[in-house]
Short mmCIF file of C-alpha atoms in Angstrom, two decimals:
data_model
loop_
_atom_site.label_atom_id
_atom_site.label_comp_id
_atom_site.label_asym_id
_atom_site.label_seq_id
_atom_site.Cartn_x
_atom_site.Cartn_y
_atom_site.Cartn_z
CA UNK A 161 190.45 29.86 169.29
CA UNK A 162 188.51 30.30 166.01
CA UNK A 163 186.62 33.36 167.38
CA UNK A 164 190.05 35.12 168.08
CA UNK A 165 191.61 34.40 164.75
CA UNK A 166 188.75 35.99 162.79
CA UNK A 167 189.49 39.68 163.85
CA UNK A 168 193.15 39.96 162.63
CA UNK A 169 192.10 38.74 159.19
CA UNK A 170 191.68 42.15 157.92
CA UNK A 171 195.11 43.47 159.15
CA UNK A 172 197.23 41.41 156.37
CA UNK A 173 194.88 42.98 153.69
CA UNK A 174 196.90 46.18 153.42
CA UNK A 175 200.06 44.58 153.81
CA UNK A 176 199.73 42.65 150.34
CA UNK A 177 199.87 45.69 148.17
CA UNK A 178 203.85 46.03 149.09
CA UNK A 179 204.28 42.84 147.16
CA UNK A 180 203.02 44.10 143.97
CA UNK A 181 206.54 45.14 142.70
CA UNK A 182 207.59 41.50 142.72
CA UNK A 183 207.17 40.06 139.40
CA UNK A 184 207.15 36.63 140.30
CA UNK A 185 203.94 36.99 142.33
CA UNK A 186 201.93 38.96 139.63
CA UNK A 187 200.52 36.09 137.84
CA UNK A 188 198.71 34.85 140.93
CA UNK A 189 196.22 37.63 141.30
CA UNK A 190 195.81 37.62 137.67
CA UNK A 191 192.78 35.16 137.73
CA UNK A 192 191.13 37.13 140.38
CA UNK A 193 190.62 40.08 138.02
CA UNK A 194 188.17 38.16 135.94
CA UNK A 195 186.09 37.26 139.20
CA UNK A 196 184.73 40.76 140.25
CA UNK A 197 181.53 40.26 138.60
CA UNK A 198 180.67 37.55 140.75
CA UNK A 199 179.81 39.72 143.78
CA UNK A 200 177.29 41.27 141.52
CA UNK A 201 175.17 38.27 141.37
CA UNK A 202 173.06 37.02 144.06
CA UNK A 203 175.64 34.57 145.48
CA UNK A 204 177.32 37.53 146.92
CA UNK A 205 175.12 37.09 150.03
CA UNK A 206 177.52 34.11 150.97
CA UNK A 207 180.46 36.33 151.26
CA UNK A 208 180.95 36.08 155.09
CA UNK A 209 181.62 32.41 154.71
CA UNK A 210 184.68 33.34 152.41
CA UNK A 211 186.72 33.90 155.43
CA UNK A 212 186.89 30.50 156.31
CA UNK A 213 189.43 30.13 153.63
CA UNK A 214 192.66 32.25 154.71
CA UNK A 215 194.27 32.19 151.12
CA UNK A 216 190.98 33.21 148.91
CA UNK A 217 190.06 36.38 150.46
CA UNK A 218 193.64 37.86 149.89
CA UNK A 219 193.53 37.57 146.15
CA UNK A 220 189.91 38.99 146.16
CA UNK A 221 190.96 41.82 147.91
CA UNK A 222 193.67 42.61 145.11
CA UNK A 223 191.16 41.78 142.22
CA UNK A 224 188.69 44.51 143.40
CA UNK A 225 191.00 47.52 143.04
CA UNK A 226 192.09 46.02 139.54
CA UNK A 227 188.38 45.97 138.39
CA UNK A 228 187.72 49.56 139.82
CA UNK A 229 190.65 50.90 137.94
CA UNK A 230 189.53 50.03 134.61
CA UNK A 231 186.06 51.93 134.81
CA UNK A 232 187.71 55.54 135.09
CA UNK A 233 189.26 55.24 131.40
CA UNK A 234 186.20 54.56 129.01
CA UNK A 235 186.62 55.16 125.42
CA UNK A 236 185.91 58.60 124.22
CA UNK A 237 182.22 59.02 123.18
CA UNK A 238 182.03 59.77 119.29
CA UNK A 239 180.94 63.21 118.46
CA UNK A 240 177.23 63.61 117.29
CA UNK A 241 176.95 64.11 113.57
CA UNK A 242 176.18 67.42 112.15
CA UNK A 243 172.15 67.59 111.71
CA UNK A 244 171.16 67.24 108.04
CA UNK A 245 169.32 69.73 106.17
CA UNK A 246 165.57 68.90 106.52
CA UNK A 247 164.11 67.44 103.13
CA UNK A 248 161.14 69.05 102.02
CA UNK A 249 158.19 67.02 102.82
CA UNK A 250 156.67 65.12 99.98
CA UNK A 251 152.99 66.04 99.43
CA UNK A 252 150.04 63.37 99.72
CA UNK A 253 148.21 62.29 96.43
CA UNK A 254 145.38 63.82 95.13
CA UNK A 255 141.79 62.55 95.47
CA UNK A 256 140.56 59.44 93.37
CA UNK A 257 138.54 60.34 90.26
CA UNK A 258 135.15 59.61 89.11
CA UNK A 259 133.80 57.87 92.13
CA UNK A 260 130.63 56.13 91.34
CA UNK A 261 128.26 53.25 92.05
CA UNK A 262 128.63 50.21 89.97
CA UNK A 263 126.05 48.02 91.49
CA UNK A 264 123.50 48.01 94.59
CA UNK A 265 122.15 44.68 96.12
CA UNK A 266 120.02 44.11 99.27
CA UNK A 267 123.16 43.98 101.58
CA UNK A 268 126.15 45.35 99.64
CA UNK A 269 127.25 48.24 97.33
CA UNK A 270 130.25 48.10 94.56
CA UNK A 271 131.92 51.10 93.85
CA UNK A 272 134.33 52.00 91.10
CA UNK A 273 136.93 54.94 90.76
CA UNK A 274 139.96 56.13 88.79
CA UNK A 275 143.66 56.71 89.84
CA UNK A 276 144.27 60.27 91.14
CA UNK A 277 146.21 62.43 88.79
CA UNK A 278 149.07 62.93 91.29
CA UNK A 279 150.14 59.86 93.27
CA UNK A 280 153.53 61.21 94.76
CA UNK A 281 156.94 60.14 94.42
CA UNK A 282 156.82 56.93 96.28
CA UNK A 283 153.56 55.86 94.52
CA UNK A 284 150.33 54.63 96.07
CA UNK A 285 149.98 52.42 98.94
CA UNK A 286 146.35 51.92 98.13
CA UNK A 287 142.94 53.07 99.03
CA UNK A 288 140.78 53.44 102.14
CA UNK A 289 136.94 53.01 101.75
CA UNK A 290 134.94 54.77 104.53
CA UNK A 291 131.11 54.91 105.14
CA UNK A 292 128.78 56.87 107.22
CA UNK A 293 125.28 56.57 108.09
CA UNK A 294 122.90 58.93 106.67
CA UNK A 295 122.15 61.69 109.62
CA UNK A 296 125.50 60.77 111.23
CA UNK A 297 129.10 62.28 111.19
CA UNK A 298 130.75 59.29 112.23
CA UNK A 299 132.90 57.88 109.38
CA UNK A 300 134.31 54.23 109.75
CA UNK A 301 136.96 52.48 107.57
CA UNK A 302 135.54 49.46 105.70
CA UNK A 303 138.99 48.09 104.94
CA UNK A 304 141.60 47.61 107.71
CA UNK A 305 144.77 47.74 104.98
CA UNK A 306 145.01 49.74 101.88
CA UNK A 307 144.33 47.99 98.58
CA UNK A 308 145.41 48.85 95.00
CA UNK A 309 142.26 47.93 93.09
CA UNK A 310 139.97 50.79 91.80
CA UNK A 311 136.83 48.58 92.50
CA UNK A 312 135.51 47.59 95.85
CA UNK A 313 132.40 45.86 97.31
CA UNK A 314 131.03 46.78 100.62
CA UNK A 315 129.23 43.76 102.26
CA UNK A 316 127.17 43.03 105.25
CA UNK A 317 124.94 46.37 104.75
CA UNK A 318 121.40 46.21 106.07
CA UNK A 319 118.52 46.48 103.64
CA UNK A 320 116.89 49.67 103.36
CA UNK A 321 119.85 51.60 105.16
CA UNK A 322 121.07 54.87 103.52
CA UNK A 323 125.05 55.27 103.67
CA UNK A 324 127.43 57.93 102.64
CA UNK A 325 130.56 56.75 101.01
CA UNK A 326 134.14 58.21 100.28
CA UNK A 327 137.36 57.03 99.02
CA UNK A 328 140.94 58.11 100.13
CA UNK A 329 144.08 57.63 98.30
CA UNK A 330 147.14 56.58 100.76
CA UNK A 331 150.80 56.94 100.23
CA UNK A 332 153.83 57.11 102.54
CA UNK A 333 153.37 61.02 102.58
CA UNK A 334 149.75 60.65 103.80
CA UNK A 335 146.19 60.37 102.81
CA UNK A 336 144.62 62.49 100.06
CA UNK A 337 141.31 64.56 100.42
CA UNK A 338 138.31 62.04 100.22
CA UNK A 339 136.38 61.56 96.98
CA UNK A 340 132.85 61.56 98.15
CA UNK A 341 129.61 60.47 96.54
CA UNK A 342 127.16 63.44 96.26
CA UNK A 343 124.11 61.35 97.05
CA UNK A 344 123.63 58.73 99.87
CA UNK A 345 123.03 55.12 98.55
CA UNK A 346 120.07 53.34 99.62
CA UNK A 347 120.81 49.70 100.19
CA UNK A 348 118.40 47.94 97.94
CA UNK A 349 118.39 45.68 94.87
CA UNK A 350 118.68 47.87 91.56
CA UNK A 351 117.48 45.19 88.98
CA UNK A 352 118.89 47.37 86.10
CA UNK A 353 121.32 50.07 86.24
CA UNK A 354 120.80 53.45 84.67
CA UNK A 355 121.77 53.71 81.01
CA UNK A 356 121.09 56.58 78.56
CA UNK A 357 120.83 55.31 75.00
CA UNK A 358 121.81 58.53 73.30
CA UNK A 359 121.06 58.45 69.37
CA UNK A 360 124.01 58.54 67.31
CA UNK A 361 123.21 61.89 65.55
CA UNK A 362 122.90 63.67 68.86
CA UNK A 363 126.38 62.22 70.08
CA UNK A 364 127.73 65.53 68.11
CA UNK A 365 126.84 68.95 67.75
CA UNK A 366 123.10 69.28 66.93
CA UNK A 367 122.54 72.38 64.66
CA UNK A 368 119.20 73.96 64.06
CA UNK A 369 118.10 77.08 62.26
CA UNK A 370 116.80 80.16 64.32
CA UNK A 371 112.95 79.67 64.18
CA UNK A 372 113.06 76.03 63.97
CA UNK A 373 111.44 73.55 66.47
CA UNK A 374 113.91 71.43 68.62
CA UNK A 375 112.04 68.09 69.31
CA UNK A 376 114.35 65.16 70.81
CA UNK A 377 113.67 61.89 72.32
CA UNK A 378 116.35 60.24 74.38
CA UNK A 379 115.51 56.60 75.35
CA UNK A 380 117.15 55.34 78.64
CA UNK A 381 116.74 51.90 80.99
CA UNK A 382 116.73 51.23 84.64
CA UNK A 383 114.85 49.59 87.28
CA UNK A 384 113.46 50.81 89.44
CA UNK A 385 112.57 53.77 87.50
CA UNK A 386 115.26 56.28 87.71
CA UNK A 387 115.43 59.73 88.44
CA UNK A 388 115.68 62.05 85.50
CA UNK A 389 117.30 65.46 85.89
CA UNK A 390 117.87 68.14 82.99
CA UNK A 391 120.41 70.99 83.60
CA UNK A 392 122.15 73.62 81.45
CA UNK A 393 125.38 74.83 82.82
CA UNK A 394 124.89 73.41 86.07
CA UNK A 395 121.46 75.40 86.49
CA UNK A 396 117.92 74.00 86.01
CA UNK A 397 116.20 74.57 82.60
CA UNK A 398 114.15 77.73 82.21
CA UNK A 399 110.56 76.24 81.67
CA UNK A 400 109.53 79.55 79.44
CA UNK A 401 112.31 78.23 76.75
CA UNK A 402 112.27 74.50 77.05
CA UNK A 403 109.81 71.81 78.03
CA UNK A 404 110.79 68.23 79.03
CA UNK A 405 108.61 65.22 79.64
CA UNK A 406 109.71 62.01 81.13
CA UNK A 407 108.12 58.42 81.02
CA UNK A 408 109.78 55.18 82.26
CA UNK A 409 111.54 54.61 79.17
CA UNK A 410 112.61 57.88 77.56
CA UNK A 411 112.66 61.83 78.02
CA UNK A 412 111.67 64.24 75.60
CA UNK A 413 113.33 67.60 75.20
CA UNK A 414 111.18 70.29 73.41
CA UNK A 415 111.63 73.83 72.16
CA UNK A 416 109.02 75.60 70.32
CA UNK A 417 110.87 78.23 68.43
CA UNK A 418 114.52 78.02 68.76
CA UNK A 419 116.36 81.18 69.24
CA UNK A 420 120.37 81.58 69.25
CA UNK A 421 120.31 82.17 73.25
CA UNK A 422 119.02 78.37 73.42
CA UNK A 423 122.34 77.13 72.15
CA UNK A 424 124.83 75.39 74.62
CA UNK A 425 125.38 72.25 76.52
CA UNK A 426 122.63 70.33 78.23
CA UNK A 427 123.16 67.76 80.76
CA UNK A 428 120.86 64.71 81.24
CA UNK A 429 121.49 62.72 84.47
CA UNK A 430 119.78 59.39 85.65
CA UNK A 431 120.03 58.18 89.10
CA UNK A 432 119.00 55.13 90.88
CA UNK A 433 119.88 54.97 94.74
CA UNK A 434 123.20 56.57 93.85
CA UNK A 435 124.13 54.90 90.73
CA UNK A 436 123.78 57.29 87.79
CA UNK A 437 124.67 58.02 84.01
CA UNK A 438 125.10 61.22 82.54
CA UNK A 439 124.88 62.53 78.73
CA UNK A 440 125.54 65.82 77.24
CA UNK A 441 123.37 67.39 74.45
CA UNK A 442 125.07 69.87 72.72
CA UNK A 443 122.66 72.11 70.36
CA UNK A 444 123.88 74.97 68.30
CA UNK A 445 121.15 77.47 66.84
CA UNK A 446 122.35 79.07 63.63
CA UNK A 447 121.22 81.85 61.10
CA UNK A 448 122.89 83.03 57.97
CA UNK A 449 125.81 85.21 58.61
CA UNK A 450 125.86 89.05 57.72
CA UNK A 451 127.67 90.29 54.66
CA UNK A 452 131.48 91.09 54.44
CA UNK A 453 132.80 94.30 55.53
CA UNK A 454 135.07 96.93 53.86
CA UNK A 455 134.96 95.53 50.33
CA UNK A 456 137.48 97.26 48.34
CA UNK A 457 138.78 97.32 44.67
CA UNK A 458 142.58 97.28 45.39
CA UNK A 459 144.22 97.33 41.92
CA UNK A 460 143.32 96.73 38.37
CA UNK A 461 145.80 95.63 35.62
CA UNK A 462 145.67 94.22 31.97
CA UNK A 463 142.70 91.67 32.39
CA UNK A 464 142.99 91.31 36.18
CA UNK A 465 141.38 93.06 39.26
CA UNK A 466 142.47 92.50 43.14
CA UNK A 467 139.89 92.51 45.67
CA UNK A 468 139.83 92.76 49.60
CA UNK A 469 137.51 92.54 52.35
CA UNK A 470 137.09 91.74 56.08
CA UNK A 471 135.05 88.98 57.92
CA UNK A 472 131.29 89.86 58.74
CA UNK A 473 130.48 91.41 62.15
CA UNK A 474 127.81 88.72 62.61
CA UNK A 475 128.96 85.15 61.81
CA UNK A 476 125.33 83.79 62.49
CA UNK A 477 126.49 81.74 65.47
CA UNK A 478 128.54 79.54 63.15
CA UNK A 479 132.10 79.49 61.89
CA UNK A 480 132.45 81.11 58.53
CA UNK A 481 133.27 78.40 55.91
CA UNK A 482 133.83 80.77 52.98
CA UNK A 483 133.03 83.45 50.66
CA UNK A 484 131.21 83.66 47.32
CA UNK A 485 132.68 86.04 44.61
CA UNK A 486 130.61 87.39 41.58
CA UNK A 487 131.22 89.93 38.82
CA UNK A 488 128.91 91.77 36.71
CA UNK A 489 129.48 93.26 33.27
CA UNK A 490 127.81 96.75 32.86
CA UNK A 491 126.91 95.66 29.31
CA UNK A 492 124.38 92.88 30.42
CA UNK A 493 124.18 93.72 34.02
CA UNK A 494 124.01 89.89 34.90
CA UNK A 495 125.83 88.49 37.93
CA UNK A 496 128.12 85.47 37.48
CA UNK A 497 130.12 83.60 40.03
CA UNK A 498 133.80 83.83 39.91
CA UNK A 499 134.94 81.90 43.00
CA UNK A 500 133.14 79.65 45.49
CA UNK A 501 134.14 78.70 49.05
CA UNK A 502 137.11 81.44 48.89
CA UNK A 503 138.65 80.81 52.17
CA UNK A 504 140.79 84.06 52.39
CA UNK A 505 139.54 87.78 52.64
CA UNK A 506 141.19 88.47 49.30
CA UNK A 507 141.28 87.21 45.79
CA UNK A 508 142.42 88.05 42.20
CA UNK A 509 139.88 87.86 39.30
CA UNK A 510 141.64 87.26 35.93
CA UNK A 511 140.42 86.83 32.23
CA UNK A 512 138.30 89.88 31.99
CA UNK A 513 137.15 91.22 28.67
CA UNK A 514 139.19 94.42 27.35
CA UNK A 515 136.97 97.66 27.00
CA UNK A 516 134.38 96.32 29.59
CA UNK A 517 133.53 97.79 33.05
CA UNK A 518 132.78 95.50 35.93
CA UNK A 519 131.27 95.65 39.57
CA UNK A 520 132.04 92.89 42.18
CA UNK A 521 130.10 91.77 44.97
CA UNK A 522 130.85 89.09 47.70
CA UNK A 523 128.53 87.02 50.07
CA UNK A 524 129.48 85.26 53.22
CA UNK A 525 128.87 81.57 53.86
CA UNK A 526 128.57 79.49 57.01
CA UNK A 527 126.63 76.12 57.86
CA UNK A 528 123.41 77.82 57.52
CA UNK A 529 124.14 79.00 53.95
CA UNK A 530 124.77 82.47 52.19
CA UNK A 531 124.52 85.53 53.78
CA UNK A 532 121.09 87.60 52.93
CA UNK A 533 123.07 90.68 51.52
CA UNK A 534 126.30 90.98 49.74
CA UNK A 535 128.96 93.60 49.86
CA UNK A 536 129.17 95.53 46.68
CA UNK A 537 132.26 97.54 45.42
CA UNK A 538 131.84 101.11 45.47
CA UNK A 539 134.24 101.56 42.24
CA UNK A 540 133.87 100.08 38.94
CA UNK A 541 136.86 98.35 37.29
CA UNK A 542 137.46 99.50 33.64
CA UNK A 543 139.48 97.04 31.37
CA UNK A 544 141.23 99.35 29.10
CA UNK A 545 141.98 98.81 25.51
CA UNK A 546 145.68 98.97 24.72
CA UNK A 547 147.19 99.40 21.11
CA UNK A 548 149.64 96.74 20.17
CA UNK A 549 152.04 96.82 17.21
CA UNK A 550 153.86 93.89 15.87
CA UNK A 551 157.19 94.51 14.80
CA UNK A 552 159.04 91.37 13.09
CA UNK A 553 162.61 90.77 14.64
CA UNK A 554 165.47 91.54 12.42
CA UNK A 555 167.75 88.70 12.41
CA UNK A 556 171.06 89.39 10.91
CA UNK A 557 171.96 87.19 7.78
CA UNK A 558 174.65 84.51 8.47
CA UNK A 559 176.98 83.48 5.83
CA UNK A 560 176.11 79.62 5.63
CA UNK A 561 178.62 78.83 2.85
CA UNK A 562 180.95 76.04 3.78
CA UNK A 563 183.33 73.75 1.91
CA UNK A 564 182.68 70.06 2.05
CA UNK A 565 183.98 68.15 5.09
CA UNK A 566 183.66 64.72 6.10
CA UNK A 567 182.35 64.09 9.42
CA UNK A 568 182.55 60.29 9.51
CA UNK A 569 185.23 58.55 7.17
CA UNK A 570 185.13 55.39 5.50
CA UNK A 571 186.60 52.17 7.15
CA UNK A 572 188.33 49.36 5.77
CA UNK A 573 185.94 46.25 5.11
CA UNK A 574 186.49 42.57 4.63
CA UNK A 575 183.70 40.69 2.83
CA UNK A 576 183.04 37.30 1.44
CA UNK A 577 182.28 36.68 -2.45
CA UNK A 578 178.71 36.73 -3.29
CA UNK A 579 177.53 38.72 -0.36
CA UNK A 580 176.30 42.31 -0.81
CA UNK A 581 178.31 44.86 0.75
CA UNK A 582 177.77 48.56 1.92
CA UNK A 583 180.27 51.48 2.46
CA UNK A 584 179.25 54.52 4.37
CA UNK A 585 180.55 57.98 5.28
CA UNK A 586 179.00 61.37 6.03
CA UNK A 587 179.75 64.79 4.82
CA UNK A 588 178.47 68.46 5.15
CA UNK A 589 178.88 71.63 3.37
CA UNK A 590 176.91 74.26 1.65
CA UNK A 591 176.02 74.39 -1.08
CA UNK A 592 175.46 70.77 -1.04
CA UNK A 593 178.40 69.10 -2.40
CA UNK A 594 178.44 66.75 -5.52
CA UNK A 595 179.34 63.18 -4.52
CA UNK A 596 181.83 61.19 -6.45
CA UNK A 597 182.43 57.63 -6.03
CA UNK A 598 185.84 56.00 -7.20
CA UNK A 599 187.44 52.60 -7.48
CA UNK A 600 191.34 52.59 -7.63
CA UNK A 601 191.19 56.33 -8.56
CA UNK A 602 188.72 55.59 -11.34
CA UNK A 603 185.37 57.08 -11.48
CA UNK A 604 182.50 54.63 -10.97
CA UNK A 605 180.09 55.53 -13.51
CA UNK A 606 176.71 53.78 -14.50
CA UNK A 607 177.40 50.47 -13.54
CA UNK A 608 174.70 48.07 -12.30
CA UNK A 609 177.06 46.33 -9.93
CA UNK A 610 177.22 49.77 -7.72
CA UNK A 611 174.39 51.52 -6.34
CA UNK A 612 175.47 54.97 -4.65
CA UNK A 613 173.04 57.05 -2.49
CA UNK A 614 173.14 60.35 -0.58
CA UNK A 615 170.63 61.44 1.87
CA UNK A 616 171.02 64.29 4.33
CA UNK A 617 174.84 64.15 4.27
CA UNK A 618 175.09 60.04 4.77
CA UNK A 619 176.75 58.89 1.51
CA UNK A 620 176.49 55.13 0.82
CA UNK A 621 177.84 52.61 -1.82
CA UNK A 622 176.33 49.26 -2.45
CA UNK A 623 178.59 46.56 -3.99
CA UNK A 624 176.26 43.85 -5.31
CA UNK A 625 177.62 40.33 -5.02
CA UNK A 626 181.30 41.17 -4.93
CA UNK A 627 184.11 38.92 -6.09
CA UNK A 628 187.84 38.96 -5.71
CA UNK A 629 187.97 41.14 -8.68
CA UNK A 630 186.08 43.95 -6.72
CA UNK A 631 188.49 44.39 -4.11
CA UNK A 632 190.75 47.51 -4.11
CA UNK A 633 190.69 51.04 -2.85
CA UNK A 634 187.32 52.85 -2.79
CA UNK A 635 187.32 56.85 -2.72
CA UNK A 636 184.28 59.06 -1.96
CA UNK A 637 184.82 62.66 -2.99
CA UNK A 638 182.71 65.56 -2.31
CA UNK A 639 182.85 68.79 -4.40
CA UNK A 640 180.89 72.25 -4.26
CA UNK A 641 182.26 75.74 -5.58
CA UNK A 642 184.30 76.48 -2.11
CA UNK A 643 186.39 73.14 -2.55
CA UNK A 644 186.56 69.60 -2.25
CA UNK A 645 187.21 66.71 0.10
CA UNK A 646 187.74 62.87 -0.18
CA UNK A 647 188.05 59.88 2.25
CA UNK A 648 188.98 56.17 1.34
CA UNK A 649 189.11 52.65 2.21
CA UNK A 650 190.22 49.22 1.36
CA UNK A 651 188.02 46.46 0.59
CA UNK A 652 189.12 42.83 0.50
CA UNK A 653 186.94 40.02 -0.86
CA UNK A 654 187.68 36.64 0.32
CA UNK A 655 186.64 33.02 -1.24
CA UNK A 656 185.18 30.72 1.10
CA UNK A 657 187.11 27.35 1.18
#
């Protein structure tokens, strides 16, 4: 019977969808909608046993179409954003600067360098050191990760080995062009690095005159004995002009007869197994300059003369420091210096003597001295005599007559008995007025108690040891032919209690 009941099981499955409109039976299949993922798992192989449960397959059949209806309505895919304009690619950094060997030992070499001029926007990530054995073209990085120090020691090298070394600067934009040592480095111990002991007076431009001998000794140090090289402008020296001799401690630079063509920058280089030191010897061979050109007498007026000229055609291989200007009186014929180290190409000469005639000459001057010849004016300056007549200025006479007028009046005074007292006032007038002092409208005459004085318009009356009887109204009166004027004041004399 079990075998007969199994075939009709599929028939009721299609009849179930007719019951979907019934709202009361909708909740039953709801849990089955969450079970469709189960057939995807390995247990799906047990599905043939599912028909043993008559009720279970029916909801599974309803759940399957529910899960299939959900995928056809996926959410709309977002539109791809518009492509952004490409930003300009950042340039990699420039090469490290001044790569040099600092120290060499039996199994290591220490390098130093300087930061590149251009490091890029992002800055440096660091440096990578690479080496290559002499005779090979295979470069190998020594450090796995970039580092920011400008000093690095390459370890575990074989003694006697020759290696080429280069350093790259690395950033997010890429690696720079490598900075490479010019010479291979021999791995052997340097007991003393090469060092040039340039004398102090040779650290600046070394001046010599044409025809002088140049004999310079420059000491140095380094062990083992360094390789010494002299160059001028990057080229070897001309043995016909310059001789050099080198010992283990110094090098000698010699020119028998210096010429202007020997001027220039000479470079001394010391090398020991890749380590090196350099020094510059700047020599300038000079001679006296030529005379100024186009000396002209521009103007002559009163006791003055104006001169102009142009610089010499040959400055003697040295900057012109100034000009020496001299004058010569035709009567004496002797030359006298007027200006020294005149830095301009024009001047004015003053304080010349009236009636004399003058000639002028100008010398050029540089570090070597004055020019051998001078530029002389072709014209002569004549300082003419001029007749002068003096006429006294006519000053109109002014009427100075003025009647007396007091510019400072008398002021009331209070004094104590027994203490001398002074009365003051000031008056002006022309002719000088006569001064009359009065007390209570009575003229004070030759009384020893009073001393009257007048000086430069200041009138004073001294009352010696006054008493109460000397109090009253005092009047100063000024009289001249044009009129009179007067001022008065009160004087009180108190008796101390």
